[in-house]
Each structure stands twice: as structure tokens, then as C-alpha cells.
mmCIF file of C-alpha atoms in Angstrom:
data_model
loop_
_atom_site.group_PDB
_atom_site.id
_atom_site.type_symbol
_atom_site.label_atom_id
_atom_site.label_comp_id
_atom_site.label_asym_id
_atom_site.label_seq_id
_atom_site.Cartn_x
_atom_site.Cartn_y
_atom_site.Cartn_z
ATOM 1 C CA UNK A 5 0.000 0.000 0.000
ATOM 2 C CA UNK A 6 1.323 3.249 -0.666
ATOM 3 C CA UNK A 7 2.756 5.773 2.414
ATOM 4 C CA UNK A 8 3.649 8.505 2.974
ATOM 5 C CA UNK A 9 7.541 8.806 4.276
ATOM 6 C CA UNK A 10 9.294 11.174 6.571
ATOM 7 C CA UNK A 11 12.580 11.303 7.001
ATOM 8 C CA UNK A 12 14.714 11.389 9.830
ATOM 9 C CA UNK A 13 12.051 10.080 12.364
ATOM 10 C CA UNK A 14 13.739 11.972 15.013
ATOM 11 C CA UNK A 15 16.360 15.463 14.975
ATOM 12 C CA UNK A 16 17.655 17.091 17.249
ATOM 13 C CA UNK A 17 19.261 20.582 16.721
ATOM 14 C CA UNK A 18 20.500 23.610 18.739
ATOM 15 C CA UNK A 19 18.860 26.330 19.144
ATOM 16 C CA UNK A 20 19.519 28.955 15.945
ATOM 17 C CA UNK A 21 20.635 26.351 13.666
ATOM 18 C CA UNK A 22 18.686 25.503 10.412
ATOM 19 C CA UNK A 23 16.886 22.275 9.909
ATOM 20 C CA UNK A 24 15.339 20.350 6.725
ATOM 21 C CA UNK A 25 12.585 18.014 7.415
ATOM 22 C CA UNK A 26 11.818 15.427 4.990
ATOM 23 C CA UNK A 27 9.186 13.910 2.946
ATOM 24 C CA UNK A 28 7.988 11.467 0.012
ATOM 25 C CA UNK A 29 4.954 11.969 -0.659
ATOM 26 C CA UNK A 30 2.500 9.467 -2.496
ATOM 27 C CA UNK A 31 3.074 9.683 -6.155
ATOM 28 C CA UNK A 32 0.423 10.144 -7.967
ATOM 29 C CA UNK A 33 -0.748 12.670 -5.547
ATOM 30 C CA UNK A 34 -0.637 16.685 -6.342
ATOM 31 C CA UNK A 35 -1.376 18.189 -2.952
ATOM 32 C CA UNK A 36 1.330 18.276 -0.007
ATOM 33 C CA UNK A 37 0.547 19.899 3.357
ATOM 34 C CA UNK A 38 2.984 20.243 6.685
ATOM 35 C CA UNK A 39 1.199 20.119 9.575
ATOM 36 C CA UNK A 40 3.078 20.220 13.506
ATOM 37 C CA UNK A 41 1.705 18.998 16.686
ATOM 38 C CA UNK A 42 3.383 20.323 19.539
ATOM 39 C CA UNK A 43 3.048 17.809 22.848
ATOM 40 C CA UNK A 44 -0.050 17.195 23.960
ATOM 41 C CA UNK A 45 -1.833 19.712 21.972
ATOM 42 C CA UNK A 46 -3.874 19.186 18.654
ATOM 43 C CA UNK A 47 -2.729 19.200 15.196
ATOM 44 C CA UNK A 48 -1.982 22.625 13.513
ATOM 45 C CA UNK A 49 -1.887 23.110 9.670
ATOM 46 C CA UNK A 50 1.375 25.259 8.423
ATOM 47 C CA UNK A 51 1.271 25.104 4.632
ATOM 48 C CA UNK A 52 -0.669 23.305 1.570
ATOM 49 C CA UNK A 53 1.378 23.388 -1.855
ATOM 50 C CA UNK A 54 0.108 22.753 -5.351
ATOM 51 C CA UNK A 55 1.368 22.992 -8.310
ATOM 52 C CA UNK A 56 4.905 23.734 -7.511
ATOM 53 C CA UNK A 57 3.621 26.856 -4.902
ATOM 54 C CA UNK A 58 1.832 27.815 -1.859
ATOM 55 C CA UNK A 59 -1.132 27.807 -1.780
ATOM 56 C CA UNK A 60 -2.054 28.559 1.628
ATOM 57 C CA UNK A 61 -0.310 28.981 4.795
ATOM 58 C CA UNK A 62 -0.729 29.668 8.587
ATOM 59 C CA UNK A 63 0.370 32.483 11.017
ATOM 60 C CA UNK A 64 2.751 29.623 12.017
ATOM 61 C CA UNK A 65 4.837 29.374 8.926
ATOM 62 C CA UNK A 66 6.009 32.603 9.444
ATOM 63 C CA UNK A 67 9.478 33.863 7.320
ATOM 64 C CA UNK A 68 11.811 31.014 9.581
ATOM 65 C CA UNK A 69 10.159 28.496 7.213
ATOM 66 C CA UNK A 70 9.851 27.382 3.862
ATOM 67 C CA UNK A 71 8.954 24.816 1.412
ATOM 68 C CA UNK A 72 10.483 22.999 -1.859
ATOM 69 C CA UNK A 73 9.584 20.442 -4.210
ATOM 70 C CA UNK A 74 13.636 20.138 -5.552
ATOM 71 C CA UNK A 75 12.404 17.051 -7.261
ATOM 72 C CA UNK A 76 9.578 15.159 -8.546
ATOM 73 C CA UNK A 77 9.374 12.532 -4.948
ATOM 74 C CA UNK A 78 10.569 15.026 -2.206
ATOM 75 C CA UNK A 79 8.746 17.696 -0.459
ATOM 76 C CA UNK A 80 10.941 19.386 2.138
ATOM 77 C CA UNK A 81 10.316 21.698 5.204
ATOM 78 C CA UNK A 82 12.807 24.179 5.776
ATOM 79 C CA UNK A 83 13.357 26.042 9.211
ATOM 80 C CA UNK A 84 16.388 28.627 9.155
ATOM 81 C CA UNK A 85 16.772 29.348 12.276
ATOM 82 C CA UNK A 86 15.005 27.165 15.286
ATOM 83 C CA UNK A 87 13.712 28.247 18.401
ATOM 84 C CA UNK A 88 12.644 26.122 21.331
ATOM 85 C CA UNK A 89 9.152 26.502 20.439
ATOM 86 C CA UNK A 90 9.327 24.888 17.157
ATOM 87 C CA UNK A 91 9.949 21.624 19.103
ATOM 88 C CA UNK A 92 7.242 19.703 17.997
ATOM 89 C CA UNK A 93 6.147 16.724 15.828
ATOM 90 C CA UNK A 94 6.584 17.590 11.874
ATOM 91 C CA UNK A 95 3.719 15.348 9.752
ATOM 92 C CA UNK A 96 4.036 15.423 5.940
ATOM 93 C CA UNK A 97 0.728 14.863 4.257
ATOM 94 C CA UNK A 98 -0.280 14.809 0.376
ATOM 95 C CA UNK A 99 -3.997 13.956 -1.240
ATOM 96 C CA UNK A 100 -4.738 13.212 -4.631
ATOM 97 C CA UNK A 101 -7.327 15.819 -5.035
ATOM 98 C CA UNK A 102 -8.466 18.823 -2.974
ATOM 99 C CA UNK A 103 -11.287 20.151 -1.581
ATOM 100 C CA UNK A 104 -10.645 18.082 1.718
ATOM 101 C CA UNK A 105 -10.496 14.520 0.800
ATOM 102 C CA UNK A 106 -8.608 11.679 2.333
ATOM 103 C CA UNK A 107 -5.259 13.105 3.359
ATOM 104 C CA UNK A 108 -2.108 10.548 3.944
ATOM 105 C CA UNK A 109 0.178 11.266 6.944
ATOM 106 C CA UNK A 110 3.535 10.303 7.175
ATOM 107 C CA UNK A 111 4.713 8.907 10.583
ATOM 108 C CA UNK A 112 6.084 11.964 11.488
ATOM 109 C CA UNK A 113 9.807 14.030 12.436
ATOM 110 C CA UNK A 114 9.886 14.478 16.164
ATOM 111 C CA UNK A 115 11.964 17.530 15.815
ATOM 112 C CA UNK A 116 13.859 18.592 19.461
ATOM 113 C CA UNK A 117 15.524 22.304 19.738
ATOM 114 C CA UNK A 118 17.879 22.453 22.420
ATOM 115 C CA UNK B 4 -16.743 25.219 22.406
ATOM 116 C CA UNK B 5 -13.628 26.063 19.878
ATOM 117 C CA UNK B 6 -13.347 25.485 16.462
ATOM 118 C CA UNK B 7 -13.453 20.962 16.394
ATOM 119 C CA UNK B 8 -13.595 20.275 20.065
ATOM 120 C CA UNK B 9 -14.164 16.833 20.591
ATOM 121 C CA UNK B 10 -16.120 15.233 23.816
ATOM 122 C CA UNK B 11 -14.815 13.857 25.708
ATOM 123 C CA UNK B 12 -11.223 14.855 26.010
ATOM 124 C CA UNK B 13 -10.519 11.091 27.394
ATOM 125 C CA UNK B 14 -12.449 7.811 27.366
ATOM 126 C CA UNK B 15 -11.988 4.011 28.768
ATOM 127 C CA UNK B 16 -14.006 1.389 28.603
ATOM 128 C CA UNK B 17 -14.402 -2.086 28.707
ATOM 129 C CA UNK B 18 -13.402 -4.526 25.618
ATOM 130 C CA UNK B 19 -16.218 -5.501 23.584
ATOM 131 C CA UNK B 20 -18.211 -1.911 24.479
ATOM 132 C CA UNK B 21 -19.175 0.701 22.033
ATOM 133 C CA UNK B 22 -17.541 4.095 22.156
ATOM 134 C CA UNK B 23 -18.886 6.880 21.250
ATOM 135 C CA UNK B 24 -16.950 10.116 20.372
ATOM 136 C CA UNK B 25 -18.401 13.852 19.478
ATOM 137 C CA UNK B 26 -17.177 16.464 17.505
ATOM 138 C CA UNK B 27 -18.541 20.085 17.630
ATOM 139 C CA UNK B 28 -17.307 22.983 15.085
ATOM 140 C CA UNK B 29 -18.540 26.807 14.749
ATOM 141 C CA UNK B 30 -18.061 26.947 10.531
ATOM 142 C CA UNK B 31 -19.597 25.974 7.825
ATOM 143 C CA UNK B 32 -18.114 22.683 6.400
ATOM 144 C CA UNK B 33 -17.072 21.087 3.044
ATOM 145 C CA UNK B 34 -17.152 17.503 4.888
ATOM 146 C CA UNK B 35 -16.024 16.324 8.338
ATOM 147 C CA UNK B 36 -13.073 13.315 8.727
ATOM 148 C CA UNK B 37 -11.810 11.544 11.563
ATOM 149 C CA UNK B 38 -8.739 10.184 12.206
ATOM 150 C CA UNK B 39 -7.118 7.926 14.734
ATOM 151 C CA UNK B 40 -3.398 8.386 15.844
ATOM 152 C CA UNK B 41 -1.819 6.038 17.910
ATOM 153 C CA UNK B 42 0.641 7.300 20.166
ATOM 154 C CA UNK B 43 3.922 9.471 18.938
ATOM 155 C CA UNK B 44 2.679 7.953 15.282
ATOM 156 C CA UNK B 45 1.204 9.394 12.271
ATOM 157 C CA UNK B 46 -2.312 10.025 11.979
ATOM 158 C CA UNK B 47 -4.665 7.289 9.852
ATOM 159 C CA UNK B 48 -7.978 8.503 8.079
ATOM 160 C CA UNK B 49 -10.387 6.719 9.149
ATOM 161 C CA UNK B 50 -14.091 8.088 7.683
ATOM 162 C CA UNK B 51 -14.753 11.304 6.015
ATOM 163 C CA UNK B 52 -18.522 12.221 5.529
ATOM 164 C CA UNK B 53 -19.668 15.033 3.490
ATOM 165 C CA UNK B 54 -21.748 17.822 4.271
ATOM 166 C CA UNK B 55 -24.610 16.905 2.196
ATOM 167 C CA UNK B 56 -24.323 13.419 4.094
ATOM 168 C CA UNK B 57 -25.975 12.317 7.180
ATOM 169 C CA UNK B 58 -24.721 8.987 8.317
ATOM 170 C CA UNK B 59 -21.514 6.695 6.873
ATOM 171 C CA UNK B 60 -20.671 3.850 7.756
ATOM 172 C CA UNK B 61 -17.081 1.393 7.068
ATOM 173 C CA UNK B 62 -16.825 -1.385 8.990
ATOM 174 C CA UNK B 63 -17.072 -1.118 13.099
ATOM 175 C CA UNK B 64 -17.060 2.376 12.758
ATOM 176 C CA UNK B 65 -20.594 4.835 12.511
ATOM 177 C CA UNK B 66 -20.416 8.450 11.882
ATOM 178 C CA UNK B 67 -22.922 10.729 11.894
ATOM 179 C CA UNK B 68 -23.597 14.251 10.815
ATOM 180 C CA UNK B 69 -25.641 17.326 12.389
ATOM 181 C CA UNK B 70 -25.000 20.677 10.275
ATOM 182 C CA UNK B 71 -27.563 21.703 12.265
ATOM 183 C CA UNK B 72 -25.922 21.318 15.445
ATOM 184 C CA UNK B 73 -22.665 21.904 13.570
ATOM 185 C CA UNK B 74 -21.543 18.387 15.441
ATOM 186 C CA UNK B 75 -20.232 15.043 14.484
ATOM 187 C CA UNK B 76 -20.161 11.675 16.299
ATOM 188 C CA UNK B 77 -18.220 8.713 15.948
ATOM 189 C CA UNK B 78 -18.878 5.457 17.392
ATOM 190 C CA UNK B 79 -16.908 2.078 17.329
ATOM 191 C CA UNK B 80 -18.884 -0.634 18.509
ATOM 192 C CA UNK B 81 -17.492 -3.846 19.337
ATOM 193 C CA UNK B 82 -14.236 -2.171 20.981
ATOM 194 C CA UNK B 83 -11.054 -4.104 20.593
ATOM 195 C CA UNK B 84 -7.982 -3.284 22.497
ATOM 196 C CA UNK B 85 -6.057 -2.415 19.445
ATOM 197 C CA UNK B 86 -8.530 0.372 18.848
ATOM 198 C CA UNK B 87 -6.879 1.964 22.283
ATOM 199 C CA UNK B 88 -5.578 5.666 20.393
ATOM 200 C CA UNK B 89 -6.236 9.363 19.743
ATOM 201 C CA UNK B 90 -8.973 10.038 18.019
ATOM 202 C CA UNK B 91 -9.524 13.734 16.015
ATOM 203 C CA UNK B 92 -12.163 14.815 13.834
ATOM 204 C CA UNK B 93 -11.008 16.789 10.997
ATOM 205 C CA UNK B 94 -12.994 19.770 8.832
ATOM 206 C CA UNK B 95 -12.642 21.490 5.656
ATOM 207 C CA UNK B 96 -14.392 24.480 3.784
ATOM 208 C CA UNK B 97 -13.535 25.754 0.636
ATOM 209 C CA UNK B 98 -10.062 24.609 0.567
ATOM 210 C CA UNK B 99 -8.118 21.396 1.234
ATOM 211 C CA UNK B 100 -6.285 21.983 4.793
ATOM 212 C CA UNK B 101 -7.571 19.846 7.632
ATOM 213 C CA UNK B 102 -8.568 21.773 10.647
ATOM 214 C CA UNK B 103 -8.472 19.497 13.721
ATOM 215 C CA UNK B 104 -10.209 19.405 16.679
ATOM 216 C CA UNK B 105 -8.566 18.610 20.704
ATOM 217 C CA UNK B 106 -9.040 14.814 20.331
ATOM 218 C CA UNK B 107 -10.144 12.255 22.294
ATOM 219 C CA UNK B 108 -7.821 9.804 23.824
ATOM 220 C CA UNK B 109 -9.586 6.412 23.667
ATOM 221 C CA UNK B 110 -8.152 3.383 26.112
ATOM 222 C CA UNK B 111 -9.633 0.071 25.709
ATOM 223 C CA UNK B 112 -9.209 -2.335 29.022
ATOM 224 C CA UNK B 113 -8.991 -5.849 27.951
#
């Protein structure tokens, strides 16, 4: 069965430093979304991307971040410089279509900012 | 309530019960989805029902629909004790990011 896969499953990085978060999404899919869940709180949507851009984003994925599609497989979540509160769990998702149907999650980086 | 706040925040029962979850938002809705995430792992669709829907159903698992009420409920009958999780409900209108709701943390006691 196709998945969704995040890569590493666990970072951890000093305070200031940059970080890349990565992702494979499905492949016949043309939607990607990062979403973070910080510990013990709910999930929180940071960006959707379509068609090789944004297409929406949240007053979390604020200038620090970005996203890239270098290649045709990888989606990748860019933080340039971390702060503790960014410590969180990093999902990659991607749909086929939108409009809200069936997302896919990846398992999920558990990034840790020291 | 806030925007997806499900009810209750935590649940145990018995093995072979039903549980029943509830979802309540404030917006209106393209469709409603839950998912399960077992701990420190991914999140796993489960059901999504649309907003012109008012009951689905996919194998142990019933959800049901009140635009109305602007509320959702999801109930597994039969429990198992691999069903023990985090369960979310999930909305979308007019575009395709998932807002979720607080969850409810479901423990099954064998």
C-alpha cells in the first residue's frame, strides 16, 4: 500500500541552527501539506502546496520556514533558524485531489531544539 | 466550544463496548473526517462524511452528521484493544487543509 515517508524520524538541533525536514509523498498525488503537533496539543496546519507553490499557509509558517519540491518525490520543510518553540512533531501529508479529501500522513519528524 | 472540540477529552471502557466520540465545530463545512493516531505515530484517516451526508458507515465504525448542530459523532462498537488511540475529527471548507479538533484519547481495558 502506498505511504507517505518522513525522514529522519527523530532530529535534534541547537537552538539557531537551520533544519530540513523530509518527505515522500504518495506519487500520484498533487497536494502536499505540513502540519506540527506540539506535545499534547492538537494538530496545527502550516502550509498546503500545489502545483509547484503555496497555496495557503498559517500564522505559524512565518518567514523562519519554507517549502520545496527540488524534485519530482521530495517535499521538504525548511526552518532557518530554530527556536525552542518549534519543538514539535513535523507530519508530511499529500492527497490526490483537494477540496478536503482523504489526506495521507507520514509517521512523522519528532523535531527537538535544544 | 472552539473550532473541532471533541467530547470527551478522554475515554476508557471495557473490551467488547461501544464508544462513542463527538465532535462540535462553529463553521460551515465542506465535509467532516476523523482520524485515529496512535501514540507518537502518524495520523490514519479513518471516515470522512460530506456535508450533504448524514450517516456513513465502514466497517465497526458509525459516523454521523448534524450541520444543524454543527456536530459530528463517531462510534466504534465492538471495541477491541487495538482500537486503544487518539482520536480527532477533521474539517474542511472551501479549501483542502484539515482543521483538527482537541481529540479524544480512547483506552480500551482488555
Amino acid at each position: 500500500e502506498p505511504e507517505v515517508t518522513q525522514t529522519p524520524s527523530h532530529q535534534v538541533t541547537q537552538m539557531g541552527q537551520e533544519v530540513i525536514l523530509r518527505c515522500v509523498p504518495i506519487s500520484n498525488h498533487l497536494y502536499f501539506y505540513w502540519y506540527r503537533q506540539i506535545l499534547g496539543q492538537k494538530v496545527e496546519f502550516l502550509v498546503s502546496f500545489y502545483n509547484n507553490e503555496i497555496s495557503e499557509k498559517s500564522e505559524i509558517f512565518d518567514d523562519q520556514f519554507s517549502v520545496e519540491r527540488p524534485d519530482g518525490s521530495n517535499f521538504t520543510l525548511k526552518i532557518r533558524s530554530t527556536k525552542l518553540e518549534d519543538s514539535a512533531m513535523y507530519f508530511c501529508a499529500s492527497s490526490a485531489w483537494t477540496g478536503g479529501t482523504e489526506a495521507f500522513f507520514g509517521q512523522g519528524t519528532r523535531l527537538t531544539v535544544v | 466550544s472552539q473550532q473541532g472540540e471533541e467530547d470527551p477529552q478522554a475515554l476508557s471502557i471495557q473490551e467488547g463496548e461501544n464508544a462513542t466520540m463527538n465532535c462540535s465545530y462553529k463553521t460551515s463545512i465542506n465535509n467532516l473526517q476523523w482520524y485515529r493516531q496512535n501514540s507518537g505515530r502518524g495520523l490514519v484517516h479513518l471516515i470522512l462524511i460530506r456535508s450533504n451526508e448524514r450517516e456513513k458507515h465502514s466497517g465497526r465504525l458509525r459516523v454521523t452528521l448534524d450541520t444543524s448542530k454543527k456536530s459530528s459523532s463517531l462510534l466504534i462498537t465492538a471495541s477491541r484493544a487495538a482500537d486503544t488511540a487518539s482520536y480527532f475529527c477533521a474539517e474542511t471548507f472551501g479549501n483542502e487543509k484539515l482543521t483538527f479538533g482537541t481529540g479524544t484519547r480512547l483506552t480500551i481495558i482488555p
